[in-house]
Every structure is written in C-alpha cells, then in structure tokens.
Coordinates of C-alpha atoms in Angstrom, one line a residue:
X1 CA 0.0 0.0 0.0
X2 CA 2.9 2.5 0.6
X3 CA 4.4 2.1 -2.9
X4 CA 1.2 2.2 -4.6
X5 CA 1.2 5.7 -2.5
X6 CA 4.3 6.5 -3.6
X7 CA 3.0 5.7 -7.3
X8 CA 0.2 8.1 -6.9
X9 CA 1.7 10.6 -5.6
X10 CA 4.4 10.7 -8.3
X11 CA 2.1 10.1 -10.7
X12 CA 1.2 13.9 -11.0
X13 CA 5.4 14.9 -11.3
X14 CA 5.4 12.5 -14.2
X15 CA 2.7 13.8 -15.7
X16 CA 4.0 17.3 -15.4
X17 CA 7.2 16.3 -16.3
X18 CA 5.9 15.1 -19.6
X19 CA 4.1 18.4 -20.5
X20 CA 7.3 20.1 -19.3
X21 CA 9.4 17.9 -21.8
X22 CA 7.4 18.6 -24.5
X23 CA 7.4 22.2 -24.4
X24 CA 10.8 22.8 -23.9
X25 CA 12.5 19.5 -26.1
X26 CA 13.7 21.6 -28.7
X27 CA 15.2 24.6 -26.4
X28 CA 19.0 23.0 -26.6
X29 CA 20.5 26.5 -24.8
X30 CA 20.9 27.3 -21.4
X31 CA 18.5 29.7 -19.1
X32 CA 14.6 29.9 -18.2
X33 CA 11.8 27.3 -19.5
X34 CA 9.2 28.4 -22.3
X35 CA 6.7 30.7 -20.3
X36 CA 4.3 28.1 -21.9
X37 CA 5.8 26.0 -19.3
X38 CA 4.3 27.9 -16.4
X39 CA 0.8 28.6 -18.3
X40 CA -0.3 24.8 -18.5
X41 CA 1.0 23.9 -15.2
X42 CA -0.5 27.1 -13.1
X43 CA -3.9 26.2 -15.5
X44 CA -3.8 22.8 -14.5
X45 CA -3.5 24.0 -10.9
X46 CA -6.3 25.9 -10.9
X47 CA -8.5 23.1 -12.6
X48 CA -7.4 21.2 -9.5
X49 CA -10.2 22.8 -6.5
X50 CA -12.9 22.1 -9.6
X51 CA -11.8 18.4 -10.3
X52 CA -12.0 17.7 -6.3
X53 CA -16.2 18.7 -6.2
X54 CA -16.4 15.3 -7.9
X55 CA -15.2 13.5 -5.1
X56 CA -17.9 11.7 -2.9
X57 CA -18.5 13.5 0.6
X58 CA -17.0 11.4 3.3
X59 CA -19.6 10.3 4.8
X60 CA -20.8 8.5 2.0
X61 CA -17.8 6.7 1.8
X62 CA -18.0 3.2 3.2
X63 CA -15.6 -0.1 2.7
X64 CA -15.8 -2.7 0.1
X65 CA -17.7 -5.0 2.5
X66 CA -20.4 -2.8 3.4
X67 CA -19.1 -1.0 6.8
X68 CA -19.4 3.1 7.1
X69 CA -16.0 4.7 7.7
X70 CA -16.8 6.2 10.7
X71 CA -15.1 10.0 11.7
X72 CA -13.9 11.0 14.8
X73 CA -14.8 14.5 16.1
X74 CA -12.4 16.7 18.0
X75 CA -11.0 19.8 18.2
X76 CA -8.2 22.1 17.4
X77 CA -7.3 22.2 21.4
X78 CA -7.5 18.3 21.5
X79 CA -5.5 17.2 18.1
X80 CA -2.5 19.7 19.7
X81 CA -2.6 17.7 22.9
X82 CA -2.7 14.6 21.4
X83 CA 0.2 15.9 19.1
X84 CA 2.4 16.8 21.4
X85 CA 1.8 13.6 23.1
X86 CA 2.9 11.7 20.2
X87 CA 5.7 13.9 19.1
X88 CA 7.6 13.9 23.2
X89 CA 8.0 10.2 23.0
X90 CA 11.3 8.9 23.1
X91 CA 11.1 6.9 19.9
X92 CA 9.4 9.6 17.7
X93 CA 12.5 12.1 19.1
X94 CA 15.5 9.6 17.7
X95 CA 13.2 9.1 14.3
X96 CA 13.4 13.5 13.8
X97 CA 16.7 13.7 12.5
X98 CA 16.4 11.5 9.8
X99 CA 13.1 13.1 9.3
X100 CA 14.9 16.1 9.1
X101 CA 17.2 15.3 6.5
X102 CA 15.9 12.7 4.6
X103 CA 14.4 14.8 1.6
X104 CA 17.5 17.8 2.2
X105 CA 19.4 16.8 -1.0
X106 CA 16.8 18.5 -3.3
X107 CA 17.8 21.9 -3.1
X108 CA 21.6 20.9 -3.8
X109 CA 20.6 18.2 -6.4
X110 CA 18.3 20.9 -8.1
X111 CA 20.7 23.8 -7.7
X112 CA 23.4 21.3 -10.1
X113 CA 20.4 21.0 -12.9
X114 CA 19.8 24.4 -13.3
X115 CA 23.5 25.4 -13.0
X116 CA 24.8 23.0 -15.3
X117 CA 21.8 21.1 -17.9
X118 CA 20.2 23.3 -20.3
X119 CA 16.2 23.8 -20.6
X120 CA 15.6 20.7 -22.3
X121 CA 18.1 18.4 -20.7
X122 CA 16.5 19.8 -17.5
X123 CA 13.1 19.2 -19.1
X124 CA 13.7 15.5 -19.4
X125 CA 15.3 14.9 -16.2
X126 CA 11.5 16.3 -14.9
X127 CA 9.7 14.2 -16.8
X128 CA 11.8 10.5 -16.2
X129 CA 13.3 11.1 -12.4
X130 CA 10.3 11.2 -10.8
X131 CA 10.0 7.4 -12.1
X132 CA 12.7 6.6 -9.7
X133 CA 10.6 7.6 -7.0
X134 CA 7.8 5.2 -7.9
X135 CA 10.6 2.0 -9.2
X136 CA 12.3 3.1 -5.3
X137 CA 9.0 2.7 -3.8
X138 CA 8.1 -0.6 -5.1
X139 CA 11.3 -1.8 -4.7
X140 CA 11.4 -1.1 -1.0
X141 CA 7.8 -2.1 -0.7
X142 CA 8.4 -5.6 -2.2
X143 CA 11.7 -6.0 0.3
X144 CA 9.3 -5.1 3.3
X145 CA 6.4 -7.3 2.3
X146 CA 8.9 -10.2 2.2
X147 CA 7.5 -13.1 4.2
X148 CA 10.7 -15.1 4.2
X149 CA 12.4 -12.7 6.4
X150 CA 11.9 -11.9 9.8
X151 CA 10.4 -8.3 10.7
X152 CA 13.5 -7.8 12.0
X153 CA 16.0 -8.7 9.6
X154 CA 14.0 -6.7 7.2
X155 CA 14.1 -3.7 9.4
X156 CA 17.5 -3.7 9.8
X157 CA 18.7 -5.1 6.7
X158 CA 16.5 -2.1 4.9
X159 CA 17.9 0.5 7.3
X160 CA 21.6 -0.9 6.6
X161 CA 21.6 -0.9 2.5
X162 CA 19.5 2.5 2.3
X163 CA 21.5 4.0 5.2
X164 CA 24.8 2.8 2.8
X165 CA 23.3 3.8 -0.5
X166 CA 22.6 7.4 0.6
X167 CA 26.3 7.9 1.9
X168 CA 27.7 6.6 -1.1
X169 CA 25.1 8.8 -3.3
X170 CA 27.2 11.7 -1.4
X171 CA 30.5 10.4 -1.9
X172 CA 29.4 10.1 -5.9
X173 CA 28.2 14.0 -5.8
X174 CA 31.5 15.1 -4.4
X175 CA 33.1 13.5 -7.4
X176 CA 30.7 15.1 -9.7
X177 CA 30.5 18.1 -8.2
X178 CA 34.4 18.9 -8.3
X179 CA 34.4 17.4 -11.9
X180 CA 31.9 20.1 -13.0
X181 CA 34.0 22.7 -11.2
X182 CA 36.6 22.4 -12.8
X183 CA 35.0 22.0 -17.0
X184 CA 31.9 24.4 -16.1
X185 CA 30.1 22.2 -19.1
X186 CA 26.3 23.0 -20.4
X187 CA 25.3 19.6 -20.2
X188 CA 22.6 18.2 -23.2
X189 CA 21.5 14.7 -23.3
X190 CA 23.7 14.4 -26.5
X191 CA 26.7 15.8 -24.0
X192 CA 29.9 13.1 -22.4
X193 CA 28.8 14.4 -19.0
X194 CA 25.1 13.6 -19.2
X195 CA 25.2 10.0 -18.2
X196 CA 27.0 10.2 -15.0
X197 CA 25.2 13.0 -13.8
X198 CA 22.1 12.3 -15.0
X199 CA 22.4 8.6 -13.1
X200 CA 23.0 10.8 -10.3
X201 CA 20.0 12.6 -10.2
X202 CA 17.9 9.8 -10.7
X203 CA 19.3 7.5 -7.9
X204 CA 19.1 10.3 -5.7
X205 CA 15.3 9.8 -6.2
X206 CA 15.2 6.2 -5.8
X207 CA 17.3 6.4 -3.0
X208 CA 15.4 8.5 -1.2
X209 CA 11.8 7.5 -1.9
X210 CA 13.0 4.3 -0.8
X211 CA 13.9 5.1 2.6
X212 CA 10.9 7.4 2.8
X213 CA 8.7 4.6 2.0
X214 CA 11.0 2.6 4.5
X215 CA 10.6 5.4 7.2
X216 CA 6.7 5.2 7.1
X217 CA 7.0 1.1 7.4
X218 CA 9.1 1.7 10.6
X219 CA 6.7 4.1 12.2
X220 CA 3.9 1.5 11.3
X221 CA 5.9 -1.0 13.6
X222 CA 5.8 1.5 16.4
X223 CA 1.8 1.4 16.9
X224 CA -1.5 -0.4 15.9
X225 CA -3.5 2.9 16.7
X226 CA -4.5 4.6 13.4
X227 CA -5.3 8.2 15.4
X228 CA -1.5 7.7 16.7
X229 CA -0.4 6.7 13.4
X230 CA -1.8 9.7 11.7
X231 CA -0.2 12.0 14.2
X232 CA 3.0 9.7 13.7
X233 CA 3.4 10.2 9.9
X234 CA 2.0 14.1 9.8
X235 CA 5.4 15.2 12.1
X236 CA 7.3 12.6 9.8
X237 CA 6.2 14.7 6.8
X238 CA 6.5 17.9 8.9
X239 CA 9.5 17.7 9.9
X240 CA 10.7 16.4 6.5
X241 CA 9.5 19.3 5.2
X242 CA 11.3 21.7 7.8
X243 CA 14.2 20.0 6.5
X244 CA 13.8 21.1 3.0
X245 CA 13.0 24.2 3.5
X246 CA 16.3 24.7 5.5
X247 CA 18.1 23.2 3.0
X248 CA 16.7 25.6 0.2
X249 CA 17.8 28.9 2.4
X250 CA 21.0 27.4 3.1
X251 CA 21.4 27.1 -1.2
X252 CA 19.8 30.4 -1.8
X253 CA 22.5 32.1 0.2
X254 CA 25.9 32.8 -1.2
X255 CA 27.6 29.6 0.1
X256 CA 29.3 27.2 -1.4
X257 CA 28.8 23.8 -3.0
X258 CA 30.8 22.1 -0.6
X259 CA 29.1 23.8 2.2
X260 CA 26.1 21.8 1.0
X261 CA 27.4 18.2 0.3
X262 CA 29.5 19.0 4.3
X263 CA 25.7 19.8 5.6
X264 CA 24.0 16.5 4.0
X265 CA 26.5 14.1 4.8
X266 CA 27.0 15.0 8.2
X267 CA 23.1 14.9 9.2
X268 CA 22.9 11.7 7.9
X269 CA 26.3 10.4 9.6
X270 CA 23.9 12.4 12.7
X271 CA 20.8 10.8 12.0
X272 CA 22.3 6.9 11.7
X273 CA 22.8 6.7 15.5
X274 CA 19.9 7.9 16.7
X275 CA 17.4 6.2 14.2
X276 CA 19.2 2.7 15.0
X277 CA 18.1 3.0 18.4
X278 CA 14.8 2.6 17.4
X279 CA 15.4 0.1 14.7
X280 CA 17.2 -2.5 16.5
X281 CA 13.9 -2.2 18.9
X282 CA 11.6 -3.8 16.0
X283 CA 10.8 -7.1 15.6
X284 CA 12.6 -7.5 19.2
X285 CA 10.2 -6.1 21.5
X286 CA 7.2 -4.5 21.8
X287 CA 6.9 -0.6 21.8
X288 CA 5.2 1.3 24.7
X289 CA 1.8 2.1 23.2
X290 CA 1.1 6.1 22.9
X291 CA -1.8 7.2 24.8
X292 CA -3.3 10.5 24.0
X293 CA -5.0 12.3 26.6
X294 CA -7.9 10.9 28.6
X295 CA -9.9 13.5 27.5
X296 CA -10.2 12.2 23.9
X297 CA -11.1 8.6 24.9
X298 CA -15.1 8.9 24.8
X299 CA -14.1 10.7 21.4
X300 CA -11.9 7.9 19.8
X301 CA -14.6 5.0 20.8
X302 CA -16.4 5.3 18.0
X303 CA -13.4 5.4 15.5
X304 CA -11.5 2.6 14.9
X305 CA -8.5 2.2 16.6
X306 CA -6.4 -0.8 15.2
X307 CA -5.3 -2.1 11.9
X308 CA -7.5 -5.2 12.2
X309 CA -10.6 -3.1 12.3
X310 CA -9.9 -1.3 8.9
X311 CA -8.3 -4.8 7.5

C-alpha cells in the first residue's frame, strides 16, 4: 500500500514532467523554460479545486464490505494535545533527525540541474526522475512485504543498505561536483557528461523514496492505533519538510557547494545513531503504546483504533 502511494503521488510529477518535456524539447541552450511551461502547469493548478467537487462526501464513503468509515470528532485544542503527546515520545525524538534530513538533497541536487543542464536536458530529467521515485518505492515495498524474512532482519537489513546507499550517493556527488567545477560544461543529453550525472539525479530519487517509504514502514511498527499513526506520519512529513525548507535557504545564500554536500553528509552520519536505536527495537520487543490524553477517549470509541478493524 505505501508504494502504490508513492506511485500516486508521483504520478502527478510524471505527468508534469511530460508536459514540461514537451514544451521545452527543442530549447538546446541554457537559461529559463518556455513561459508556456508555467501557463499549462498554473492552469492545471487551478482546474485542480474544480476536479475535487467530484469527489464523494465522506460520509458517504463506506468499505468494500459494506461497513461506514466512521469519523472521529475533535477539536483544534484536542488534536495539539494529542500531538504533542505523540511527538515527546522517546522513539518519535530519535526518528526526527532522519526526518529532518531525509528529503535535504533536493535543493543541492536541483541547484546542479539548473546550473549545469540546459532547458531541455532539465526538461527530461522532470519528466523521467520522478519514475525513480515510484521504481524506489516498489522496490522497497516488495523487500518489506517479504515473508521469508523476519520483521526484524527486514528492518535492519533495509535501514543498513539505504543508510549505505545514501552515503555513497554523497560520496558520488563530491566527485561530480568537483568534476563540474573544474570543465563548467552546459550539459545536453547528446553531452559526455550527461550520463554520470544524470544517473545521479535519478538515484538520488530512488534512494530517497526508498527510505521514505521505509521510514513510514518503521513508524507503522511502532503502533496499531490509526489516530497515533496519523499523528505519527503528519510530524514525519512535517518535519521532513522543515528539513527542505532549511536546505533551500542554506542554497539560496551565497555559500558554497561544498558547504552543501558538508551539511548533508554530516546529518545523515547524525541521523544513523539515533534512528538505529529505534530500529534494533523492532521485531525484538514491543513498543510502549502512545496514549493521547484521557480527554479524547469517549471521542476515539467510535473510530476505529487498530489495523485489524480497517483490514
């Protein structure tokens, strides 16, 4: 279910990817996209609020077998309370630096397109590397829906490779990077320098959707309570975001490229310790169920509170 996620949720950079490719194919020069570009992507946008009125109300929305999803009422006051309940725990604390950093690369990876690839080099690499998200996804997916393996060998062989694979992503950019330093090359797809880089860029995706999908996995280990579980991944993806969006004023300042590749690798080399204390944990023993406040219990007994209910 995660990596079909991860497929829908790409789906829409794909698609926008394509229209982006093939209005700006034939621009082999470096500098801006077609302003076509931005027209059919900001009108597509704005179809968007008008496309969603076709969507079924929720309460009309019941299971395959019959049962009425059933919606929990609360409050702004409540949902904090219970948020900051889930977010103090010990486990969720060690999980938030590799939150943090675990989408950071883009502004670095995305800083190297624009400085290096002309429009329609950059055009393709929209349109394909978003498929590395979904094939990293799947990939992931398939490894942690592996019944031959043990919850926790999967847990910890996943953290291992993808822990691995994202250091030596870094190791391959430093390469790169001081490559293109030193030949300041406009890359085109027809260009020496457009496979090793453009691998790059798309690995990078893989990579990370991979241990993104991995990350919601091990958060799924940590509690059977879907309320918990929603609070659980909204600070995964909160604080992921965070993340970027220190990452893209760190780039937009005049630093250096080095500066950037310093600040990656060393929140992952961060991260590693401090996640592993909660990944050797699964599979092993059992986690100390989250409670949210007492307050909300009368609230949450109509909702359905475990994964075998929704099953």
């Amino acid at each position: 279910m995660l990596a079909l996620w991860v497929a829908l949720r790409n789906a829409a950079p794909v698609i926008g990817g394509a229209i982006i490719f093939g209005i700006n194919s034939s621009i082999n020069a470096s500098g801006a996209v077609s302003l076509n570009t931005y027209l059919a992507i900001i009108g597509i946008m704005c179809a968007g609020p008008f496309i969603a009125l076709l969507l079924s109300h929720p309460s009309q929305v019941q299971r395959k077998d019959g049962v009425v999803i059933v919606f929990r009422k609360t409050g702004w006051l409540l949902s904090l309370s219970e948020w900051w309940s889930v977010i103090a725990s010990k486990n969720m604390l060690l999980l938030c630096p590799l939150f943090f950093t675990s989408w950071f690369y883009g502004s670095y990876i995305g800083t190297l397109q624009t400085q290096y690839f002309n429009v329609r080099t950059r055009a393709l690499c929209a349109f394909v590397i978003p498929m590395g998200d979904i094939v990293g996804g799947f990939m992931v997916g398939y490894f942690l829906d592996n019944k031959r393996m043990s919850i926790k060998q999967k847990a910890r062989a996943s953290f291992a490779f993808l822990m691995t694979c994202n250091l030596a992503l870094w190791i391959w950019t430093a390469i790169i990077t001081k490559q293109l330093e030193d030949s300041k090359p406009i890359i085109d797809w027809t260009s020496p320098e457009f496979g090793r880089t453009f691998s790059l860029f798309l690995l990078f995706d893989l990579v990370t959707m991979a241990t993104q999908t991995s990350l919601f996995w091990i958060i799924g280990q940590m509690s059977n309570d879907f309320i918990i579980l929603s609070y659980m991944t909204g600070t995964l993806r909160g604080v992921e975001c965070a993340g970027q969006a220190v990452a893209y004023g760190i780039k937009s300042s005049d630093t250096t490229d080095w500066l950037s590749i310093g600040f990656n690798v060393g929140l992952f080399v961060l991260a590693i310790p401090f996640a592993w204390m909660v990944i050797r944990k699964i599979g092993v023993q059992s986690f100390k169920e989250i409670e949210p406040d007492a307050a909300s219990t009368d609230e949450k007994s109509d909702a359905p509170d475990s994964k075998e209910e929704l099953a």
